[in-house]
Short mmCIF file of N, CA and C in Angstrom, two decimals:
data_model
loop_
_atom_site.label_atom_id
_atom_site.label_comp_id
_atom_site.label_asym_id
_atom_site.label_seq_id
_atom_site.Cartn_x
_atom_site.Cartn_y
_atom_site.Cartn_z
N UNK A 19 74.16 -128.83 -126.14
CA UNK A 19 73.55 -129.48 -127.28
C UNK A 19 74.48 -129.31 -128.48
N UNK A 20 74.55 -130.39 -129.15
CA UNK A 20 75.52 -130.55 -130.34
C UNK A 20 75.00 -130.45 -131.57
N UNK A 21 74.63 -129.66 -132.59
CA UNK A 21 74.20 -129.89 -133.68
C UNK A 21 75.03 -129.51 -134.92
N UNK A 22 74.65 -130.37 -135.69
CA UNK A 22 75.48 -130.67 -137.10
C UNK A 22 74.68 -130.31 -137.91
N UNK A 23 75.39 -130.29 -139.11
CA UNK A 23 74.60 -129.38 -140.75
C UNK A 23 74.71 -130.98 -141.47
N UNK A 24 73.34 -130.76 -142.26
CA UNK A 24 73.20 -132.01 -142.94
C UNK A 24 74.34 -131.67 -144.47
N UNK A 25 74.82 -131.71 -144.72
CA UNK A 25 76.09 -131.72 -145.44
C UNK A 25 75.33 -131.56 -146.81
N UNK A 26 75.23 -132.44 -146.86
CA UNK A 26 74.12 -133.20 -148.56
C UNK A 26 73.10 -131.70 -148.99
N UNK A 27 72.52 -131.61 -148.11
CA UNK A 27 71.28 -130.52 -148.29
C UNK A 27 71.67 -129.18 -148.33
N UNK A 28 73.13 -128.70 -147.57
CA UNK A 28 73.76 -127.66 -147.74
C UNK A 28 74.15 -127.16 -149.21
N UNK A 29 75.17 -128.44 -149.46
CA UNK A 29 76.20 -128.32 -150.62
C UNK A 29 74.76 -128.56 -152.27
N UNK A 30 74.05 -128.84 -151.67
CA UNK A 30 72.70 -128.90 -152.92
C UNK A 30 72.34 -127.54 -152.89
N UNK A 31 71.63 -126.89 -152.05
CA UNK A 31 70.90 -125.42 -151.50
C UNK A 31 71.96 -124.62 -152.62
N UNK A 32 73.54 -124.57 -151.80
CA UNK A 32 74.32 -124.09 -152.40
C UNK A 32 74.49 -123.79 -153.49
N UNK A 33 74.34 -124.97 -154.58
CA UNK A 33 74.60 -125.08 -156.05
C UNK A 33 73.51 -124.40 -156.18
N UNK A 34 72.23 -124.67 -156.35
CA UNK A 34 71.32 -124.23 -156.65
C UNK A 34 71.00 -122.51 -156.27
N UNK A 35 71.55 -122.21 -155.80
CA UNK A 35 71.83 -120.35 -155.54
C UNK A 35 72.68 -120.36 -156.59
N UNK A 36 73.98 -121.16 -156.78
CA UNK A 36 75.01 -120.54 -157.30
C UNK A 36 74.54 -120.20 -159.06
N UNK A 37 73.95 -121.22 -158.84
CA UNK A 37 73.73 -121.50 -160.52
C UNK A 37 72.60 -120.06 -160.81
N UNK A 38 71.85 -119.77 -159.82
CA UNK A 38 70.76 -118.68 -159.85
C UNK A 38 71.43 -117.31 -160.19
N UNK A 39 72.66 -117.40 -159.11
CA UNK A 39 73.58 -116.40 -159.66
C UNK A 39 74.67 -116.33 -160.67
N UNK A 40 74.54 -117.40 -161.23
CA UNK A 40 75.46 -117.16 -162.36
C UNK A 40 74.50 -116.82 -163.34
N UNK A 41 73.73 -117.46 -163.54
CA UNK A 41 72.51 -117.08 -164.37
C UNK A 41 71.95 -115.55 -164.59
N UNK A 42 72.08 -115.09 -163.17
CA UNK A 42 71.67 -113.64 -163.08
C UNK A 42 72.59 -113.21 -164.10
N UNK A 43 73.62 -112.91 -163.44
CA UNK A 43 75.53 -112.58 -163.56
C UNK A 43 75.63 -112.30 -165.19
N UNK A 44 74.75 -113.57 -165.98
CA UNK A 44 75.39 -113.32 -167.83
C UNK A 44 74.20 -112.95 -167.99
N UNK A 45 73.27 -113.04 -167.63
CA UNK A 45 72.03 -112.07 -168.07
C UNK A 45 72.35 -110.37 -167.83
N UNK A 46 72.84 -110.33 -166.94
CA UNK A 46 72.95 -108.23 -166.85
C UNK A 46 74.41 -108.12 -167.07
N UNK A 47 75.47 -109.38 -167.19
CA UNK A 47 77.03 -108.69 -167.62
C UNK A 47 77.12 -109.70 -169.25
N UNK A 48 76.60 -110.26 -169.35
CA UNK A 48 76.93 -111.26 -170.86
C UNK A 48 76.58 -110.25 -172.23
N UNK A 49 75.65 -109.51 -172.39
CA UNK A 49 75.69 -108.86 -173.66
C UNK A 49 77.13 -108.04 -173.35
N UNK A 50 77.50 -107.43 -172.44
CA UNK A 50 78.65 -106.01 -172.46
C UNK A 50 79.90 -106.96 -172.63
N UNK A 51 80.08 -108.29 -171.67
CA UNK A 51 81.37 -109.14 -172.29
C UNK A 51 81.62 -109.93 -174.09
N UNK A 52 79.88 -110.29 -174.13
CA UNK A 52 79.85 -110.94 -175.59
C UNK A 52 80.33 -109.74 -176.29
N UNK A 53 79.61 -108.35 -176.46
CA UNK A 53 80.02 -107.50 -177.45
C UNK A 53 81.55 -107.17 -177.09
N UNK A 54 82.69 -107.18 -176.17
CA UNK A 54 84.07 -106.29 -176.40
C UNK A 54 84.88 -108.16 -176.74
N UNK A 55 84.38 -108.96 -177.03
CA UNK A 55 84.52 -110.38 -177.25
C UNK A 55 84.43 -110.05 -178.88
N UNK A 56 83.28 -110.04 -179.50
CA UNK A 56 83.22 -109.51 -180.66
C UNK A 56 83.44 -108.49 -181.47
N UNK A 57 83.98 -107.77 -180.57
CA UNK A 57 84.65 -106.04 -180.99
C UNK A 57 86.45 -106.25 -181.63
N UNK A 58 86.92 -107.40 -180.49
CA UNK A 58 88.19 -107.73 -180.42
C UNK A 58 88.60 -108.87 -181.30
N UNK A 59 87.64 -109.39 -181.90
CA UNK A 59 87.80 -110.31 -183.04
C UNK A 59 87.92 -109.79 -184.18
N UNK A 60 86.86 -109.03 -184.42
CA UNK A 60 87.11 -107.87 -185.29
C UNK A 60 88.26 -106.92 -185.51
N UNK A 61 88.56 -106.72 -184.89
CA UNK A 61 90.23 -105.59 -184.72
C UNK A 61 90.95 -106.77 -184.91
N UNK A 62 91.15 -108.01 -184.52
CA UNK A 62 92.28 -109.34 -185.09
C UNK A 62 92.41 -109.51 -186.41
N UNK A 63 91.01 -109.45 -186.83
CA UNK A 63 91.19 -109.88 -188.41
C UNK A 63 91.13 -108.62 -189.16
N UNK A 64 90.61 -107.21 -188.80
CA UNK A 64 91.49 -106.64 -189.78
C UNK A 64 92.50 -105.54 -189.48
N UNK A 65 92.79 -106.33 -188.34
CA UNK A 65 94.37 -105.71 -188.12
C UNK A 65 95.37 -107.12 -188.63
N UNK A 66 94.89 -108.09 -188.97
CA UNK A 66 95.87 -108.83 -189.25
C UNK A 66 95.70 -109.01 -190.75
N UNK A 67 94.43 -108.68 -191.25
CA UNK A 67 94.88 -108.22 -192.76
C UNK A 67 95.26 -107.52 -193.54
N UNK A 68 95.70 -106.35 -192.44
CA UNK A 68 95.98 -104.80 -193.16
C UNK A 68 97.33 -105.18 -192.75
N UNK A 69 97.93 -106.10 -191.83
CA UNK A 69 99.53 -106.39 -191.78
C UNK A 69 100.41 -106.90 -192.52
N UNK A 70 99.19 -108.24 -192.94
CA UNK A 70 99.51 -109.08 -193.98
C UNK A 70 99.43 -108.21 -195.11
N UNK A 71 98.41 -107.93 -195.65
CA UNK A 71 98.46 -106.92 -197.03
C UNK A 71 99.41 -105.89 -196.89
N UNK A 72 99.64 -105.11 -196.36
CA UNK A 72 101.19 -104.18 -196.31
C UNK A 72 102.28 -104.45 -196.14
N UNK A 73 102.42 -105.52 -195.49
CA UNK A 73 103.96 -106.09 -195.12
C UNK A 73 104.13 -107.00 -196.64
N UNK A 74 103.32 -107.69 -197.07
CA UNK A 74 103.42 -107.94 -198.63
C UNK A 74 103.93 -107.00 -199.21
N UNK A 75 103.07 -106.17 -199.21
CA UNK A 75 103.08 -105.18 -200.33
C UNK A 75 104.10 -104.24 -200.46
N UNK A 76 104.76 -104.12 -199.34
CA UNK A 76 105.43 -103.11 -198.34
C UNK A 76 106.29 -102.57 -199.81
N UNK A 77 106.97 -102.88 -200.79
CA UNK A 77 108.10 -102.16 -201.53
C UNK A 77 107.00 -101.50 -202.26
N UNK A 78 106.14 -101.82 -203.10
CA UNK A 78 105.04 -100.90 -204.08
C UNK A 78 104.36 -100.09 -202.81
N UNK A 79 103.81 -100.30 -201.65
CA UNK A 79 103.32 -99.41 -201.26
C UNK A 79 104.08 -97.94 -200.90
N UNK A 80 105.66 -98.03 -200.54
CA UNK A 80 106.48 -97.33 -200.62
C UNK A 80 107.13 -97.44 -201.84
N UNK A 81 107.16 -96.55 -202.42
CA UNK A 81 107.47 -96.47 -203.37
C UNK A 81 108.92 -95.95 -203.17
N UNK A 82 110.41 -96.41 -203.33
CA UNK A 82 111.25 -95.92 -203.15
C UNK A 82 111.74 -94.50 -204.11
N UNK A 83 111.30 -94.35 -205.39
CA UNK A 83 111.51 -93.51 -206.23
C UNK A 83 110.80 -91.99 -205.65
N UNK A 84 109.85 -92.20 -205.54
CA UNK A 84 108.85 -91.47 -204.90
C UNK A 84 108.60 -91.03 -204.08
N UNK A 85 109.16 -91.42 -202.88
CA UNK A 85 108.39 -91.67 -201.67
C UNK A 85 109.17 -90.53 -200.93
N UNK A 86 108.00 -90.26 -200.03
CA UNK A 86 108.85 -89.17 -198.95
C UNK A 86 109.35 -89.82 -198.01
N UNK A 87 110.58 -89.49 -197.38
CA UNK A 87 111.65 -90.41 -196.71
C UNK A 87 111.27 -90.53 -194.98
N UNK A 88 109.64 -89.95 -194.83
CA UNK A 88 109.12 -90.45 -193.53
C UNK A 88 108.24 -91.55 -194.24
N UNK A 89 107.97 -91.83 -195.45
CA UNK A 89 106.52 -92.95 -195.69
C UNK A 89 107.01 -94.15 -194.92
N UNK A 90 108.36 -94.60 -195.11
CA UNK A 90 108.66 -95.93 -194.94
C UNK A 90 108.58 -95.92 -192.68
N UNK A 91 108.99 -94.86 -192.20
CA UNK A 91 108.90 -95.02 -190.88
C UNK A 91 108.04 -94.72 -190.37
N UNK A 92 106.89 -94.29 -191.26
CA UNK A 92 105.57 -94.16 -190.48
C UNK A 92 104.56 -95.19 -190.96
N UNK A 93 104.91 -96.19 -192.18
CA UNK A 93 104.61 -97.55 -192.09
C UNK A 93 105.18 -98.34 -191.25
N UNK A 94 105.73 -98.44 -190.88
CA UNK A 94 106.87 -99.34 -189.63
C UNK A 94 106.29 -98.67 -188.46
N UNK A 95 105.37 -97.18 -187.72
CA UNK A 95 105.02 -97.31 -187.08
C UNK A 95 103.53 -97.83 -186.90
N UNK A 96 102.84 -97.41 -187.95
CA UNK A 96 101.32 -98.03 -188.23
C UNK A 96 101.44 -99.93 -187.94
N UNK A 97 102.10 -100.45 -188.63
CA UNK A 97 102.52 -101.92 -188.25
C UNK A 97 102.83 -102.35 -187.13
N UNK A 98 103.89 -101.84 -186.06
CA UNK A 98 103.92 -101.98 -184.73
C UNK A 98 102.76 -101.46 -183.98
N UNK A 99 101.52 -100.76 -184.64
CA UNK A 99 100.40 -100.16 -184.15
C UNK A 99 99.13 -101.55 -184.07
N UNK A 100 99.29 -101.98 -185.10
CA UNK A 100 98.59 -102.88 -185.58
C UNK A 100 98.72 -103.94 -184.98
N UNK A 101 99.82 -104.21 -184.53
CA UNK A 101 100.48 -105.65 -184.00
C UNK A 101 100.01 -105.51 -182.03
N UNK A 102 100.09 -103.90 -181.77
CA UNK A 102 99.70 -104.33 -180.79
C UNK A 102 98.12 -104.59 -180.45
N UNK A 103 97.32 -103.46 -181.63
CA UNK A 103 96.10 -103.63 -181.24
C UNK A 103 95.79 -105.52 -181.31
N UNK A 104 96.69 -105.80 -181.94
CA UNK A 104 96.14 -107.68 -182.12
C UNK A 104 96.57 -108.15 -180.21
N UNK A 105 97.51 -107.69 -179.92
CA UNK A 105 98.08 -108.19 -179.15
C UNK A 105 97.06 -107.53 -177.65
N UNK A 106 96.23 -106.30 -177.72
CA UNK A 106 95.73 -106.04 -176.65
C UNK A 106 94.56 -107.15 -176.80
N UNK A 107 93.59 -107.04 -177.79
CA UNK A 107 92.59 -107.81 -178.51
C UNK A 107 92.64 -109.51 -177.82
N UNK A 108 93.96 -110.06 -178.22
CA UNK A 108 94.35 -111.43 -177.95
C UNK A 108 94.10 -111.69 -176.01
N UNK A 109 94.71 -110.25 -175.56
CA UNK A 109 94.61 -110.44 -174.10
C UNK A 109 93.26 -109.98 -173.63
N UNK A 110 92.32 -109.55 -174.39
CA UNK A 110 90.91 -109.29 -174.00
C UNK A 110 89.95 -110.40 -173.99
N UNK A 111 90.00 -111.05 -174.82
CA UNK A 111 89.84 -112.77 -175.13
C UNK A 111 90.38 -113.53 -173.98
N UNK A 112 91.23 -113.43 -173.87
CA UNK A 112 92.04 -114.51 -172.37
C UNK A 112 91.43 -114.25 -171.46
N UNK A 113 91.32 -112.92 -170.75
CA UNK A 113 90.46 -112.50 -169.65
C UNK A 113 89.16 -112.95 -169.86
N UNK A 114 88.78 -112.85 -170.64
CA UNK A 114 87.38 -112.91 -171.21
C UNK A 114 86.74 -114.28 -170.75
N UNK A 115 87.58 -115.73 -171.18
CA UNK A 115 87.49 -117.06 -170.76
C UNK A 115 87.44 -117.30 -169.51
N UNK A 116 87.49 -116.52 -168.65
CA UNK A 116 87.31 -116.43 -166.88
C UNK A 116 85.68 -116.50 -166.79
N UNK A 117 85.48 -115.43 -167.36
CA UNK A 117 83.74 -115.43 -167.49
C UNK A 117 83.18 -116.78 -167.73
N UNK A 118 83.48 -117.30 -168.88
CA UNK A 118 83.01 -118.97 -169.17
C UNK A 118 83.07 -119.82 -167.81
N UNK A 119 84.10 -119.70 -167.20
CA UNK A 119 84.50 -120.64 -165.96
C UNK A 119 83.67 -120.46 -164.34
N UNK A 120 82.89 -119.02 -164.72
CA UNK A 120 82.92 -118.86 -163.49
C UNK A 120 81.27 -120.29 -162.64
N UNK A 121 80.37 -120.76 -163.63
CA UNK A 121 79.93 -121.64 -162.92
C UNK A 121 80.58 -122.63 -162.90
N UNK A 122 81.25 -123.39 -163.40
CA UNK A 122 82.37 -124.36 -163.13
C UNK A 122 83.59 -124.91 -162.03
N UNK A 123 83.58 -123.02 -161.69
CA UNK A 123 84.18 -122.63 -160.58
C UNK A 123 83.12 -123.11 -159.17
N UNK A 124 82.09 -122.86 -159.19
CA UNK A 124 80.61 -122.76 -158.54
C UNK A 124 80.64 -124.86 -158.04
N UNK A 125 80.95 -125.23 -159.20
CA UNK A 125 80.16 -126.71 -159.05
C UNK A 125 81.85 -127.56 -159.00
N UNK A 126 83.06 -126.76 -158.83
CA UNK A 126 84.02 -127.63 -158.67
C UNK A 126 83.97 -127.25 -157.05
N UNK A 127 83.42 -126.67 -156.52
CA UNK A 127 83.99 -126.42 -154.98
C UNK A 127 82.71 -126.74 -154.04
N UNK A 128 81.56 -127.64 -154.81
CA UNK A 128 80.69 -128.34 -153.94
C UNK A 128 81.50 -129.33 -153.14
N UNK A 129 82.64 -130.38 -154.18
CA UNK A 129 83.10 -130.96 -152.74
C UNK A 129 83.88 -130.55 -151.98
N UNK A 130 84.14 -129.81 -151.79
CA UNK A 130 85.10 -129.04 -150.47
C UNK A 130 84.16 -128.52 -149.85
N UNK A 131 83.22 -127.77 -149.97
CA UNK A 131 81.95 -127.03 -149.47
C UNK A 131 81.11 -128.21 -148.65
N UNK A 132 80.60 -129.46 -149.35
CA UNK A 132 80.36 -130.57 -148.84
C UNK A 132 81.41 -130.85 -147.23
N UNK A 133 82.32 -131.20 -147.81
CA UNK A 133 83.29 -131.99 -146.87
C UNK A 133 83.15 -130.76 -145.72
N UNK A 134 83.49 -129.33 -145.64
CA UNK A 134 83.71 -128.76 -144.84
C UNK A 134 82.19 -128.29 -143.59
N UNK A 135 81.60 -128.58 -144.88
CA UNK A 135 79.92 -128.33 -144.07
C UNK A 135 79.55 -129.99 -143.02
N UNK A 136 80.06 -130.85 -143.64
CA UNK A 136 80.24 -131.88 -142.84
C UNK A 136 80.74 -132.03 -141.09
N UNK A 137 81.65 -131.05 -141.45
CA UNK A 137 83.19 -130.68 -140.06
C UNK A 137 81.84 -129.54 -139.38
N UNK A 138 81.00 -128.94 -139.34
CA UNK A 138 80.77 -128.09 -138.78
C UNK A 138 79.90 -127.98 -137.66
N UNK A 139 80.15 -127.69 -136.58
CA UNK A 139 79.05 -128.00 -135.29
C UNK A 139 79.21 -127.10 -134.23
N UNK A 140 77.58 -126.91 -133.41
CA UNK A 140 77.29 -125.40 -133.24
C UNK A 140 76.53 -126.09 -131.53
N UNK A 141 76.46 -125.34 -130.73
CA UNK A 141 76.01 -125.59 -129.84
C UNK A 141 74.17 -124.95 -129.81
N UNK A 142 73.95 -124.14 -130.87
CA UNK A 142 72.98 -123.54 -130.92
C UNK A 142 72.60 -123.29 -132.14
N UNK A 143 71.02 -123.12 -132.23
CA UNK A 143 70.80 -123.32 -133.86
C UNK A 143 71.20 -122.02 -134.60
N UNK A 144 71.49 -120.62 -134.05
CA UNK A 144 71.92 -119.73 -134.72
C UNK A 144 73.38 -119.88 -135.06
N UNK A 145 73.90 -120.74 -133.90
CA UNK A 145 74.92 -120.49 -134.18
C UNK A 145 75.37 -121.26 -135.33
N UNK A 146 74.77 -122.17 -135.36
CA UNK A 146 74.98 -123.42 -136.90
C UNK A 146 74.62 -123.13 -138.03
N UNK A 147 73.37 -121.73 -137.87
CA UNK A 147 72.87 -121.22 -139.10
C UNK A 147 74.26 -120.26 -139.83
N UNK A 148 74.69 -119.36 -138.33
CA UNK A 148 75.77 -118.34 -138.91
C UNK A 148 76.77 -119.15 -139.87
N UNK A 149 77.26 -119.96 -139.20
CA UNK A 149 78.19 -120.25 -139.61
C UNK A 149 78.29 -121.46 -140.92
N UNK A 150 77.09 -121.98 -141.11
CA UNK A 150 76.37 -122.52 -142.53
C UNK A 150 76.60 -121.57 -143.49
N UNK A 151 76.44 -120.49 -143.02
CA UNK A 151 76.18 -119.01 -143.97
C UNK A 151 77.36 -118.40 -144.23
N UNK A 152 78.39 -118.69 -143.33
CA UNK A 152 79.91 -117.89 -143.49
C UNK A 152 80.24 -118.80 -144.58
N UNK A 153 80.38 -120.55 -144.57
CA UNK A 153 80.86 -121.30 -144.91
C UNK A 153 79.97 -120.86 -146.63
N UNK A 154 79.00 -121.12 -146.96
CA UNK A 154 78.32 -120.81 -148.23
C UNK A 154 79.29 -119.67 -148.65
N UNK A 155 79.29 -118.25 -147.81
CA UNK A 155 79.86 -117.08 -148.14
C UNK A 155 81.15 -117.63 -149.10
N UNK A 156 81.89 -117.80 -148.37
CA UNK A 156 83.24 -118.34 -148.30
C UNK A 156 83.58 -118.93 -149.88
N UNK A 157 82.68 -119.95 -150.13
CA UNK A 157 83.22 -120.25 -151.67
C UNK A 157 82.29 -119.63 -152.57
N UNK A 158 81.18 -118.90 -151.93
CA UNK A 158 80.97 -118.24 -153.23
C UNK A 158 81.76 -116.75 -153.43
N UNK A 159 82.47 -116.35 -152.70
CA UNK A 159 83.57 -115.60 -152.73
C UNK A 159 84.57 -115.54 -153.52
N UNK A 160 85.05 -116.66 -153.25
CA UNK A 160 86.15 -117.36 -153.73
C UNK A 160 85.86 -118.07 -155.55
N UNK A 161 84.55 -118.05 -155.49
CA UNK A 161 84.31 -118.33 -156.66
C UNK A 161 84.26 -116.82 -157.71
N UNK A 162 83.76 -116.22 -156.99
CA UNK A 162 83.17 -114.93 -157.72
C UNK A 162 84.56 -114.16 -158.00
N UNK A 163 85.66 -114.03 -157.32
CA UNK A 163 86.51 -113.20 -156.85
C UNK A 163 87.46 -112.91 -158.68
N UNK A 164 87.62 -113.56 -158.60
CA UNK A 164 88.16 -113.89 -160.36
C UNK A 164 87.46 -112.80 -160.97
N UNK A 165 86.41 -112.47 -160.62
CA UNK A 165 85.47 -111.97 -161.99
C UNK A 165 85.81 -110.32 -162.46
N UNK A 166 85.75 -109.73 -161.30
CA UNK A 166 86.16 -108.01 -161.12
C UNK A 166 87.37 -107.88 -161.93
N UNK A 167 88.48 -108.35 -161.16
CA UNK A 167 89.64 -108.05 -161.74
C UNK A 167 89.47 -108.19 -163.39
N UNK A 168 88.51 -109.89 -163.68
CA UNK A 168 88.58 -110.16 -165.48
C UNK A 168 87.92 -109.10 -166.04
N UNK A 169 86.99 -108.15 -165.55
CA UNK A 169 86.01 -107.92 -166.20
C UNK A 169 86.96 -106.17 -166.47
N UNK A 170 87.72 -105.58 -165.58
CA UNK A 170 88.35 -104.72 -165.89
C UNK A 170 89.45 -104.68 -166.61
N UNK A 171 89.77 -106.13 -166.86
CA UNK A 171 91.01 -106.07 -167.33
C UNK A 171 90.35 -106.41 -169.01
N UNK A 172 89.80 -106.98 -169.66
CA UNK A 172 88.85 -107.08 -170.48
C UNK A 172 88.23 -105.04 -170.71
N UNK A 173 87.87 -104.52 -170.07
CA UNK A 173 87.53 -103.27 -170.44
C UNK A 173 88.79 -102.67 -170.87
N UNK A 174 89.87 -102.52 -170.02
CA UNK A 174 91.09 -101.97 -169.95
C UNK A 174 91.62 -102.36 -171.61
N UNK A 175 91.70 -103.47 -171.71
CA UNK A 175 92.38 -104.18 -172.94
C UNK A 175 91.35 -104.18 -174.62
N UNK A 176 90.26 -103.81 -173.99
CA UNK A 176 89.62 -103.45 -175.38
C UNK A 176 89.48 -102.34 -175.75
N UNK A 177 89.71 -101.16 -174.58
CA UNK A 177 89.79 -100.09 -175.12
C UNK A 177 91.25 -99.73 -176.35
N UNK A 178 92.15 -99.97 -175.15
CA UNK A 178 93.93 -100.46 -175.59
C UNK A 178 93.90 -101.22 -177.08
N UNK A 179 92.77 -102.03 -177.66
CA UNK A 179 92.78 -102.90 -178.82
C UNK A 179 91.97 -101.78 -179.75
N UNK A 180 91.07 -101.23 -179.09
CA UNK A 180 90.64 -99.81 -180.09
C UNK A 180 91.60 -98.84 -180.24
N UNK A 181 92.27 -98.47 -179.04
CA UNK A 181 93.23 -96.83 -179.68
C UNK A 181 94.00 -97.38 -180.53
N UNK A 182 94.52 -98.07 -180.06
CA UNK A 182 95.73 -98.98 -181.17
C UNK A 182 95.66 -99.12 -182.40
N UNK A 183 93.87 -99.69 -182.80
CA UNK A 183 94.04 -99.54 -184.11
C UNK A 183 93.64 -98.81 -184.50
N UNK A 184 93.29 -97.82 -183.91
CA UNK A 184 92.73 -96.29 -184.81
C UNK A 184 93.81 -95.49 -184.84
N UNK A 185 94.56 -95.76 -184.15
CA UNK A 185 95.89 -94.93 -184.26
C UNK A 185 96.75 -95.80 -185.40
N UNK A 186 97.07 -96.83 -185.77
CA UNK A 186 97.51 -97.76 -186.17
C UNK A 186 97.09 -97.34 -188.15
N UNK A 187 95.58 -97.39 -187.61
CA UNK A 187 95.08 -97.01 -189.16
C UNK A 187 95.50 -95.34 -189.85
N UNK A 188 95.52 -94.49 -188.68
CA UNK A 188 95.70 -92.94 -188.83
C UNK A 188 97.16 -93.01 -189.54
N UNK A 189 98.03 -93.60 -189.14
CA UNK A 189 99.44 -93.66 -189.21
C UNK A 189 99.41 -93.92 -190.82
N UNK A 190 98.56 -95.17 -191.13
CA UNK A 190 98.86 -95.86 -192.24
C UNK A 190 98.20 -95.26 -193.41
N UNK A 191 97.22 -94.14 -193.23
CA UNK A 191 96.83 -92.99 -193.81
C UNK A 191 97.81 -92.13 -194.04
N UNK A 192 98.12 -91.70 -192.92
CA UNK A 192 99.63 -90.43 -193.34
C UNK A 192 100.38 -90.81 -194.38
N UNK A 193 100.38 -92.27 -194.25
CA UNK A 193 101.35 -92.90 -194.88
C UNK A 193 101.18 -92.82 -196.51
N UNK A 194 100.26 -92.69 -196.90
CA UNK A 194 99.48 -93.14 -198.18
C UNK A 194 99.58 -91.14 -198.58
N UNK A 195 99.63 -90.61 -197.40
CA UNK A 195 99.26 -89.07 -197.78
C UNK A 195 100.40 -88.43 -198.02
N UNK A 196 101.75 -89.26 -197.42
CA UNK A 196 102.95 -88.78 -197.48
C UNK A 196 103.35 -89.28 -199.27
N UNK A 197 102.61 -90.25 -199.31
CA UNK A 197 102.78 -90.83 -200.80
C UNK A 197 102.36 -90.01 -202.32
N UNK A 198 101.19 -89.84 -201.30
CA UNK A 198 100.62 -88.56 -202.55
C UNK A 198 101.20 -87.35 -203.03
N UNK A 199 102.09 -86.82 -201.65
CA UNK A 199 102.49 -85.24 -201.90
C UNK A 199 103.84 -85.12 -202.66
#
């Protein structure tokens, strides 16, 4: 006995899980990505205004008359501090846009999922069920698979966008303290 998967009713079933699980997915991971999303915007703009305002300012804030002859290289390191926290920040954001994609990902691979559920035929109804079920597996796998790696690399890179600028800011304190003494 030859039996076939109704194609149409698969690749529908399908979406309709997928979308259930994406849905789940930003309900218990979307506040923890929205907030290091909004953590890292924050560290952009005022790490990029404490760059802009010092690198302006840079001759009055060092005061050459004055100044102790580490102020100027421990502003030059607070600034390369600053630049990277923008720069971890910028790559926490990039990762971050994976998350947006991942139902998109879900509803671009109905037609391949379609077409391939089409090709599929079983001599037995378990056996048409298994393998209905590998085939579902299969791109929602492939859909999901993206996500782990984004979601650590997004943790990884916002922490990296916090030390940075707390170290970044510490520096640019010394700096102001080296000024005072």
């Amino acid at each position: 006995m030859n039996l076939q998967v109704n194609s149409d009713y698969v690749a529908k079933q399908a979406s309709a899980a997928a979308g259930e699980i994406v849905t789940e997915i930003e309900k218990v991971h979307g506040p923890i990505w929205a907030s290091r999303q909004e953590l890292c915007k924050l560290i952009i703009s005022l790490a990029s205004a404490v760059l802009v305002g010092t690198i302006t300012f840079a001759e009055k804030i060092v005061d050459a008359h004055n100044a102790s002859p580490c102020a100027g290289p421990v502003l030059v390191v607070s600034w390369l501090l600053f630049f990277a926290s923008i720069c971890s920040a910028l790559l926490t954001l990039w990762y971050a846009g994976i998350f947006q994609t991942l139902r998109a990902r879900f509803v671009n691979s109905e037609p391949q999922l379609k077409e391939e559920a089409s090709k599929i035929q079983a001599n037995t109804q378990e056996e048409l069920v298994q393998k209905t079920i590998d085939l579902v597996k299969k791109y929602s796998d492939a859909a999901l698979n993206a996500m782990k790696p984004a979601d650590e690399k997004t943790a990884l890179f916002t922490g990296a966008a916090l030390v940075t600028f707390c170290l970044g800011l510490a520096a640019f304190i010394i700096c102001g303290a080296l000024q005072v003494t």
